[in-house]
Amino acid sequence: MKKKMIGWTLVLSLTLSLLLTGCGGSSSKQVLNVYNWGEYISDGSDDTLDAIQAFEDWYQETYGEEITVNYSTYPSNEDMYNKLSGGAVSYDVIIPSDYMIARMAEEGLLQPLNFDNIPNYQYIDDSFRGLYYDPDDLYSVPYTYGVVGIMYDANKVDAADVGGWDLMWNEKYADDILQYNNSRDAFGTAMYKLGIDVNTADKAEWDRAAEELIQQRSLVKSYVMDEIYNMMESGEAAIGSYYAGDYFTMQEAQAENVDLKFYYPEPTNFFVDAMCIPTCAQNKELAEIFINWMLSEEPAIANAEYINYASPNSIVYENETYIEDMGEEAMEILYPDLGNFSELYNKYAYRNLDDEMLDYLNTLWENVKIN
């Protein structure tokens, strides 16, 4: 899932090819349209690899042909889905989260991959094969994975209050708490807190979770996604649930008067984000070449180091330099026991909800936000 969503909205300027309606249009020069979470790829800042430019250079050196990569970003799975399902634009590579992959595959919005063009798939750990969202490994190549936790400012939060989801509902920290500004993750915090199955089909259980979020409303400073970075880094807020990899980014940028810490409440969400090719892609083979290149050593390690998310790619997590660079704390937080990952994942990951339940969830979420 989710990700780094501080917004450089575009890494490279969009060209007219990105604005084509439906599947139509053509270009004499090969163009690859990539749609990803914000700051979810190494972008060349702070002496990091500029992955997009590096792919363009590699392709020209390898195939003797110049290409253009148009790279744009989205803030949530739902925004990405709405744009693609509306048919207004076409993308060649997208990187959704697990439950959205399941939904898009079910609705015929994803193409089966030709793994002959993705030989580096061999480096994806077996723990990430055959997971529920793509049981036959037809549509996706895992890019990152992670676990949701809670960040807090140790200069403001008492150590005795730390440890579970209750911290997000602690009245002592009223107006210092940040909640997700997306329905699935926000409801997840309440459902994990109450011991409710986050994939239940029982509307009464969703009602219970909604009431819990309504009770929390008066304590919440703001409902956020990418805004959490500045607010936690600056000390404007003291508590927020977010994705483990982003904790390290915020910790690196925290102000002098802020002391950010992180823990996993139990239970919590496990997620996988994966590279996919939408049905309306105009350049499927080039998309598969890009996916394969992203799994190769230089970009795979550069991306993992830049975005601070765990990688399912053995080239990354077995690399001694990467392990040393990340440090002991990061490796312990980012990489739970792979032998147990699939069991925990299958138990706590979000799954696709049917249309009726999605409509019901959206209605509940609107009620939560206006109360």
Short mmCIF file of C-alpha atoms in Angstrom, two decimals:
data_model
loop_
_atom_site.label_atom_id
_atom_site.label_comp_id
_atom_site.label_asym_id
_atom_site.label_seq_id
_atom_site.Cartn_x
_atom_site.Cartn_y
_atom_site.Cartn_z
CA MET A 1 0.00 0.00 0.00
CA LYS A 2 0.23 1.98 0.20
CA LYS A 3 3.50 4.71 0.40
CA LYS A 4 5.42 7.75 0.12
CA MET A 5 3.05 10.35 -1.01
CA ILE A 6 4.82 13.68 -0.56
CA GLY A 7 3.89 15.22 -3.75
CA TRP A 8 6.12 15.68 -6.63
CA THR A 9 3.10 15.28 -8.86
CA LEU A 10 5.15 14.75 -11.98
CA VAL A 11 8.72 13.64 -12.31
CA LEU A 12 8.72 14.12 -16.05
CA SER A 13 6.31 16.39 -17.86
CA LEU A 14 3.31 14.59 -19.25
CA THR A 15 3.10 14.63 -22.99
CA LEU A 16 0.03 14.44 -25.16
CA SER A 17 0.39 10.67 -25.35
CA LEU A 18 -0.57 10.45 -21.67
CA LEU A 19 -3.76 12.36 -22.30
CA LEU A 20 -5.12 10.00 -24.94
CA THR A 21 -8.64 8.84 -24.38
CA GLY A 22 -9.19 5.10 -24.03
CA CYS A 23 -6.78 2.85 -25.93
CA GLY A 24 -6.45 4.95 -29.04
CA GLY A 25 -3.57 7.02 -30.32
CA SER A 26 -0.13 6.28 -31.67
CA SER A 27 3.37 7.70 -31.64
CA SER A 28 6.43 7.16 -33.84
CA LYS A 29 8.64 7.14 -30.75
CA GLN A 30 8.11 4.50 -28.09
CA VAL A 31 6.49 5.95 -25.00
CA LEU A 32 6.02 4.26 -21.65
CA ASN A 33 3.41 5.72 -19.29
CA VAL A 34 4.08 4.82 -15.64
CA TYR A 35 1.59 5.64 -12.87
CA ASN A 36 2.83 5.24 -9.30
CA TRP A 37 2.50 6.51 -5.75
CA GLY A 38 4.31 9.78 -5.07
CA GLU A 39 7.97 9.43 -4.06
CA TYR A 40 7.80 5.69 -4.61
CA ILE A 41 10.83 5.40 -6.85
CA SER A 42 14.41 6.65 -6.60
CA ASP A 43 14.33 10.06 -8.29
CA GLY A 44 17.92 11.29 -8.40
CA SER A 45 17.66 13.62 -5.41
CA ASP A 46 20.44 13.62 -2.80
CA ASP A 47 22.77 11.76 -5.18
CA THR A 48 20.37 8.82 -5.56
CA LEU A 49 19.78 6.99 -8.81
CA ASP A 50 17.33 8.70 -11.15
CA ALA A 51 15.55 5.46 -11.99
CA ILE A 52 13.45 6.84 -14.84
CA GLN A 53 16.40 8.46 -16.59
CA ALA A 54 18.52 5.38 -15.93
CA PHE A 55 15.93 3.14 -17.60
CA GLU A 56 15.75 5.41 -20.64
CA ASP A 57 19.56 5.37 -20.92
CA TRP A 58 19.76 1.61 -20.39
CA TYR A 59 17.12 0.95 -23.02
CA GLN A 60 18.89 3.08 -25.60
CA GLU A 61 22.22 1.40 -24.87
CA THR A 62 20.67 -2.07 -24.97
CA TYR A 63 18.28 -1.75 -27.92
CA GLY A 64 19.72 1.21 -29.81
CA GLU A 65 16.41 3.03 -29.64
CA GLU A 66 15.42 6.20 -27.81
CA ILE A 67 12.30 6.04 -25.66
CA THR A 68 10.38 8.43 -23.42
CA VAL A 69 9.00 7.53 -20.01
CA ASN A 70 6.10 9.64 -18.79
CA TYR A 71 5.90 9.29 -15.02
CA SER A 72 2.95 10.55 -12.97
CA THR A 73 1.72 9.91 -9.46
CA TYR A 74 -1.45 9.29 -7.47
CA PRO A 75 -2.24 9.71 -3.75
CA SER A 76 -4.32 6.57 -3.15
CA ASN A 77 -5.42 3.28 -4.68
CA GLU A 78 -8.91 4.64 -5.04
CA ASP A 79 -7.79 7.70 -7.00
CA MET A 80 -5.78 5.49 -9.32
CA TYR A 81 -8.71 3.11 -9.79
CA ASN A 82 -11.19 5.90 -10.52
CA LYS A 83 -8.94 7.39 -13.15
CA LEU A 84 -8.24 4.09 -14.90
CA SER A 85 -11.76 2.66 -14.69
CA GLY A 86 -13.12 5.90 -16.13
CA GLY A 87 -11.22 5.21 -19.36
CA ALA A 88 -10.02 8.80 -19.74
CA VAL A 89 -6.30 7.94 -19.85
CA SER A 90 -4.01 5.05 -20.60
CA TYR A 91 -1.04 3.82 -18.56
CA ASP A 92 1.39 1.00 -19.24
CA VAL A 93 2.64 0.26 -15.70
CA ILE A 94 0.81 0.83 -12.42
CA ILE A 95 1.73 -0.15 -8.85
CA PRO A 96 -1.47 -0.79 -6.86
CA SER A 97 -1.84 -2.42 -3.47
CA ASP A 98 -3.00 -5.99 -3.05
CA TYR A 99 -6.74 -5.53 -2.50
CA MET A 100 -6.93 -3.15 -5.46
CA ILE A 101 -5.08 -5.64 -7.66
CA ALA A 102 -7.72 -8.23 -6.78
CA ARG A 103 -10.51 -5.81 -7.64
CA MET A 104 -8.99 -4.69 -10.92
CA ALA A 105 -8.26 -8.27 -12.00
CA GLU A 106 -11.82 -9.29 -11.21
CA GLU A 107 -13.16 -6.38 -13.26
CA GLY A 108 -10.92 -7.16 -16.24
CA LEU A 109 -8.76 -4.05 -15.83
CA LEU A 110 -5.42 -5.91 -15.74
CA GLN A 111 -3.59 -7.90 -18.40
CA PRO A 112 -1.88 -11.24 -17.73
CA LEU A 113 1.89 -10.80 -17.80
CA ASN A 114 4.26 -12.56 -20.18
CA PHE A 115 6.90 -13.73 -17.74
CA ASP A 116 9.22 -14.66 -20.60
CA ASN A 117 9.88 -10.93 -20.70
CA ILE A 118 10.39 -10.78 -16.91
CA PRO A 119 13.12 -13.35 -16.13
CA ASN A 120 14.17 -11.42 -13.02
CA TYR A 121 10.91 -12.54 -11.43
CA GLN A 122 12.99 -15.50 -10.25
CA TYR A 123 14.36 -13.23 -7.49
CA ILE A 124 10.97 -12.63 -5.88
CA ASP A 125 10.86 -14.55 -2.59
CA ASP A 126 8.54 -17.59 -2.55
CA SER A 127 6.62 -16.06 0.38
CA PHE A 128 5.18 -13.57 -2.12
CA ARG A 129 3.96 -16.12 -4.64
CA GLY A 130 0.34 -17.23 -4.81
CA LEU A 131 -1.01 -14.68 -2.35
CA TYR A 132 -4.78 -14.18 -2.31
CA TYR A 133 -4.89 -11.10 -4.56
CA ASP A 134 -3.20 -12.96 -7.45
CA PRO A 135 -3.35 -16.67 -6.55
CA ASP A 136 -2.03 -17.89 -9.89
CA ASP A 137 0.62 -15.14 -10.22
CA LEU A 138 -0.83 -13.92 -13.49
CA TYR A 139 -1.13 -10.17 -13.12
CA SER A 140 1.47 -8.82 -10.74
CA VAL A 141 5.12 -8.63 -9.73
CA PRO A 142 5.64 -7.62 -6.06
CA TYR A 143 7.48 -4.33 -5.66
CA THR A 144 7.40 -3.63 -1.92
CA TYR A 145 5.66 -4.87 1.19
CA GLY A 146 5.15 -3.59 4.67
CA VAL A 147 3.26 -3.38 7.92
CA VAL A 148 1.17 -0.54 9.36
CA GLY A 149 2.25 0.91 12.68
CA ILE A 150 1.91 3.97 14.89
CA MET A 151 4.35 6.86 15.05
CA TYR A 152 4.50 9.15 18.03
CA ASP A 153 6.58 12.02 19.35
CA ALA A 154 8.29 10.73 22.49
CA ASN A 155 8.66 14.33 23.68
CA LYS A 156 4.88 14.62 23.90
CA VAL A 157 3.59 11.08 24.45
CA ASP A 158 4.03 9.26 27.75
CA ALA A 159 5.76 5.89 27.41
CA ALA A 160 3.07 4.27 29.56
CA ASP A 161 0.43 5.10 26.93
CA VAL A 162 2.33 3.40 24.09
CA GLY A 163 1.62 -0.12 22.88
CA GLY A 164 -1.73 -0.63 21.20
CA TRP A 165 -4.35 1.03 19.02
CA ASP A 166 -5.80 2.74 22.10
CA LEU A 167 -3.20 5.49 21.73
CA MET A 168 -5.12 6.76 18.70
CA TRP A 169 -8.17 7.23 20.94
CA ASN A 170 -6.44 8.59 24.05
CA GLU A 171 -8.22 11.78 25.16
CA LYS A 172 -4.99 13.04 26.73
CA TYR A 173 -3.75 13.77 23.20
CA ALA A 174 -6.85 15.45 21.83
CA ASP A 175 -6.08 17.62 18.79
CA ASP A 176 -2.66 15.99 18.48
CA ILE A 177 -3.81 12.84 16.65
CA LEU A 178 -3.78 12.28 12.88
CA GLN A 179 -6.13 9.81 11.20
CA TYR A 180 -6.00 8.47 7.64
CA ASN A 181 -7.94 10.37 5.03
CA ASN A 182 -8.99 7.20 3.25
CA SER A 183 -11.81 4.93 4.30
CA ARG A 184 -10.11 1.53 4.22
CA ASP A 185 -7.12 2.46 6.36
CA ALA A 186 -9.16 4.60 8.76
CA PHE A 187 -11.69 1.82 9.30
CA GLY A 188 -8.79 -0.60 9.64
CA THR A 189 -7.47 1.27 12.70
CA ALA A 190 -10.87 1.00 14.38
CA MET A 191 -11.46 -2.63 13.38
CA TYR A 192 -8.06 -3.84 14.54
CA LYS A 193 -8.66 -1.97 17.80
CA LEU A 194 -12.04 -3.65 18.29
CA GLY A 195 -10.92 -7.10 17.13
CA ILE A 196 -13.17 -7.01 14.04
CA ASP A 197 -12.24 -8.84 10.85
CA VAL A 198 -11.26 -6.06 8.41
CA ASN A 199 -12.80 -8.08 5.57
CA THR A 200 -16.09 -8.92 7.24
CA ALA A 201 -19.32 -8.94 5.23
CA ASP A 202 -21.35 -8.18 8.36
CA LYS A 203 -22.66 -4.60 8.09
CA ALA A 204 -23.27 -4.47 11.83
CA GLU A 205 -19.52 -4.86 12.39
CA TRP A 206 -18.79 -2.02 10.00
CA ASP A 207 -21.34 0.04 11.94
CA ARG A 208 -19.41 -0.67 15.14
CA ALA A 209 -16.20 0.50 13.52
CA ALA A 210 -17.90 3.63 12.20
CA GLU A 211 -19.15 4.48 15.68
CA GLU A 212 -15.60 4.05 17.01
CA LEU A 213 -14.32 6.49 14.40
CA ILE A 214 -17.10 8.94 15.24
CA GLN A 215 -16.08 8.74 18.91
CA GLN A 216 -12.52 9.52 17.85
CA ARG A 217 -13.55 12.48 15.68
CA SER A 218 -13.30 15.11 18.41
CA LEU A 219 -9.72 14.01 19.18
CA VAL A 220 -8.48 14.15 15.60
CA LYS A 221 -6.44 17.16 14.57
CA SER A 222 -6.67 16.34 10.88
CA TYR A 223 -7.46 13.58 8.40
CA VAL A 224 -4.34 13.22 6.29
CA MET A 225 -2.39 11.30 3.73
CA ASP A 226 0.80 12.99 2.48
CA GLU A 227 0.26 15.86 4.92
CA ILE A 228 1.36 13.53 7.73
CA TYR A 229 5.01 14.04 6.81
CA ASN A 230 5.24 17.74 7.55
CA MET A 231 2.91 17.54 10.53
CA MET A 232 4.83 14.75 12.28
CA GLU A 233 8.27 16.01 11.29
CA SER A 234 7.57 19.52 12.56
CA GLY A 235 5.86 18.46 15.79
CA GLU A 236 2.53 19.93 14.70
CA ALA A 237 0.99 16.56 15.61
CA ALA A 238 2.16 13.92 18.08
CA ILE A 239 0.47 10.67 16.98
CA GLY A 240 -0.37 9.09 13.64
CA SER A 241 -0.75 5.68 12.09
CA TYR A 242 1.17 5.12 8.88
CA TYR A 243 3.24 2.69 6.87
CA ALA A 244 6.47 1.45 8.42
CA GLY A 245 8.81 2.59 5.66
CA ASP A 246 7.63 6.18 5.91
CA TYR A 247 8.62 6.33 9.56
CA PHE A 248 12.29 6.37 8.62
CA THR A 249 11.76 9.17 6.12
CA MET A 250 10.03 11.27 8.77
CA GLN A 251 12.61 10.41 11.40
CA GLU A 252 15.40 11.64 9.12
CA ALA A 253 13.61 14.96 8.57
CA GLN A 254 12.29 15.56 12.09
CA ALA A 255 12.83 18.92 13.77
CA GLU A 256 15.26 19.25 16.68
CA ASN A 257 12.43 19.39 19.21
CA VAL A 258 10.79 16.21 17.86
CA ASP A 259 11.71 12.64 18.82
CA LEU A 260 9.75 10.28 16.58
CA LYS A 261 9.33 6.65 17.62
CA PHE A 262 7.45 3.77 16.05
CA TYR A 263 5.75 0.55 17.11
CA TYR A 264 3.46 -2.12 15.71
CA PRO A 265 0.10 -2.40 17.47
CA GLU A 266 -1.38 -5.89 17.40
CA PRO A 267 -3.07 -6.89 15.24
CA THR A 268 -2.26 -4.68 12.29
CA ASN A 269 -2.29 -4.54 8.52
CA PHE A 270 0.19 -6.30 6.24
CA PHE A 271 0.29 -5.14 2.62
CA VAL A 272 1.97 -5.76 -0.72
CA ASP A 273 2.28 -3.30 -3.60
CA ALA A 274 2.98 -4.81 -6.99
CA MET A 275 3.73 -3.79 -10.57
CA CYS A 276 0.90 -4.50 -13.01
CA ILE A 277 -0.09 -3.73 -16.60
CA PRO A 278 -3.60 -2.35 -17.15
CA THR A 279 -5.79 -3.72 -19.91
CA CYS A 280 -5.65 -0.43 -21.78
CA ALA A 281 -1.83 -0.28 -21.87
CA GLN A 282 -0.54 0.78 -25.26
CA ASN A 283 2.95 -0.73 -24.95
CA LYS A 284 2.76 -4.02 -23.06
CA GLU A 285 6.12 -5.45 -24.12
CA LEU A 286 7.98 -2.29 -23.17
CA ALA A 287 6.10 -2.33 -19.86
CA GLU A 288 7.33 -5.86 -19.17
CA ILE A 289 10.90 -4.85 -20.05
CA PHE A 290 10.58 -1.97 -17.57
CA ILE A 291 9.24 -4.28 -14.83
CA ASN A 292 12.11 -6.71 -15.43
CA TRP A 293 14.65 -3.87 -15.28
CA MET A 294 13.14 -2.65 -12.00
CA LEU A 295 13.95 -6.07 -10.52
CA SER A 296 17.61 -5.87 -11.52
CA GLU A 297 20.29 -5.06 -8.96
CA GLU A 298 21.00 -1.35 -9.34
CA PRO A 299 17.42 -0.02 -9.54
CA ALA A 300 16.03 -2.58 -7.08
CA ILE A 301 18.51 -1.61 -4.36
CA ALA A 302 18.31 2.11 -5.16
CA ASN A 303 14.52 2.07 -4.96
CA ALA A 304 14.49 0.11 -1.70
CA GLU A 305 16.98 2.51 -0.09
CA TYR A 306 15.18 5.60 -1.34
CA ILE A 307 11.61 4.72 -0.36
CA ASN A 308 12.52 2.84 2.86
CA TYR A 309 10.08 0.01 2.23
CA ALA A 310 10.86 -3.68 2.52
CA SER A 311 11.64 -5.45 -0.73
CA PRO A 312 10.47 -8.96 -1.66
CA ASN A 313 13.46 -9.15 -4.02
CA SER A 314 16.28 -11.39 -2.78
CA ILE A 315 18.80 -9.28 -4.72
CA VAL A 316 17.94 -6.50 -2.27
CA TYR A 317 17.47 -8.08 1.15
CA GLU A 318 20.48 -10.40 0.77
CA ASN A 319 22.83 -7.58 -0.28
CA GLU A 320 25.36 -6.91 2.49
CA THR A 321 25.89 -3.27 1.56
CA TYR A 322 22.14 -2.63 1.60
CA ILE A 323 21.82 -4.29 5.02
CA GLU A 324 24.68 -2.20 6.40
CA ASP A 325 23.38 1.03 4.88
CA MET A 326 19.86 0.53 6.25
CA GLY A 327 21.04 -0.25 9.76
CA GLU A 328 19.88 -2.65 12.45
CA GLU A 329 16.74 -0.80 13.53
CA ALA A 330 15.45 -0.43 9.98
CA MET A 331 16.08 -4.06 9.11
CA GLU A 332 14.29 -5.24 12.24
CA ILE A 333 11.24 -3.06 11.57
CA LEU A 334 11.05 -3.50 7.81
CA TYR A 335 11.71 -7.22 7.52
CA PRO A 336 9.52 -9.47 9.64
CA ASP A 337 10.32 -13.17 9.51
CA LEU A 338 9.71 -14.13 5.87
CA GLY A 339 8.87 -17.67 6.91
CA ASN A 340 5.88 -16.32 8.79
CA PHE A 341 4.97 -13.50 6.44
CA SER A 342 2.43 -15.31 4.30
CA GLU A 343 0.53 -16.56 7.37
CA LEU A 344 0.32 -13.10 8.92
CA TYR A 345 -0.42 -11.52 5.57
CA ASN A 346 -3.28 -13.85 4.75
CA LYS A 347 -4.79 -13.20 8.18
CA TYR A 348 -4.57 -9.42 8.35
CA ALA A 349 -4.31 -8.04 4.79
CA TYR A 350 -7.18 -6.08 3.28
CA ARG A 351 -9.16 -8.02 0.72
CA ASN A 352 -11.36 -6.75 -2.04
CA LEU A 353 -14.89 -5.95 -0.87
CA ASP A 354 -17.88 -6.50 -3.15
CA ASP A 355 -19.66 -3.51 -4.67
CA GLU A 356 -22.46 -3.51 -2.11
CA MET A 357 -20.03 -3.46 0.80
CA LEU A 358 -17.87 -0.80 -0.86
CA ASP A 359 -20.94 1.42 -1.29
CA TYR A 360 -21.89 0.83 2.33
CA LEU A 361 -18.35 1.63 3.48
CA ASN A 362 -18.31 4.86 1.49
CA THR A 363 -21.61 5.93 3.04
CA LEU A 364 -20.31 5.19 6.53
CA TRP A 365 -17.11 7.11 5.82
CA GLU A 366 -19.06 10.17 4.70
CA ASN A 367 -21.01 10.01 7.96
CA VAL A 368 -17.81 9.74 9.99
CA LYS A 369 -16.29 12.79 8.31
CA ILE A 370 -19.34 15.05 8.78
CA ASN A 371 -20.05 14.14 12.43
#
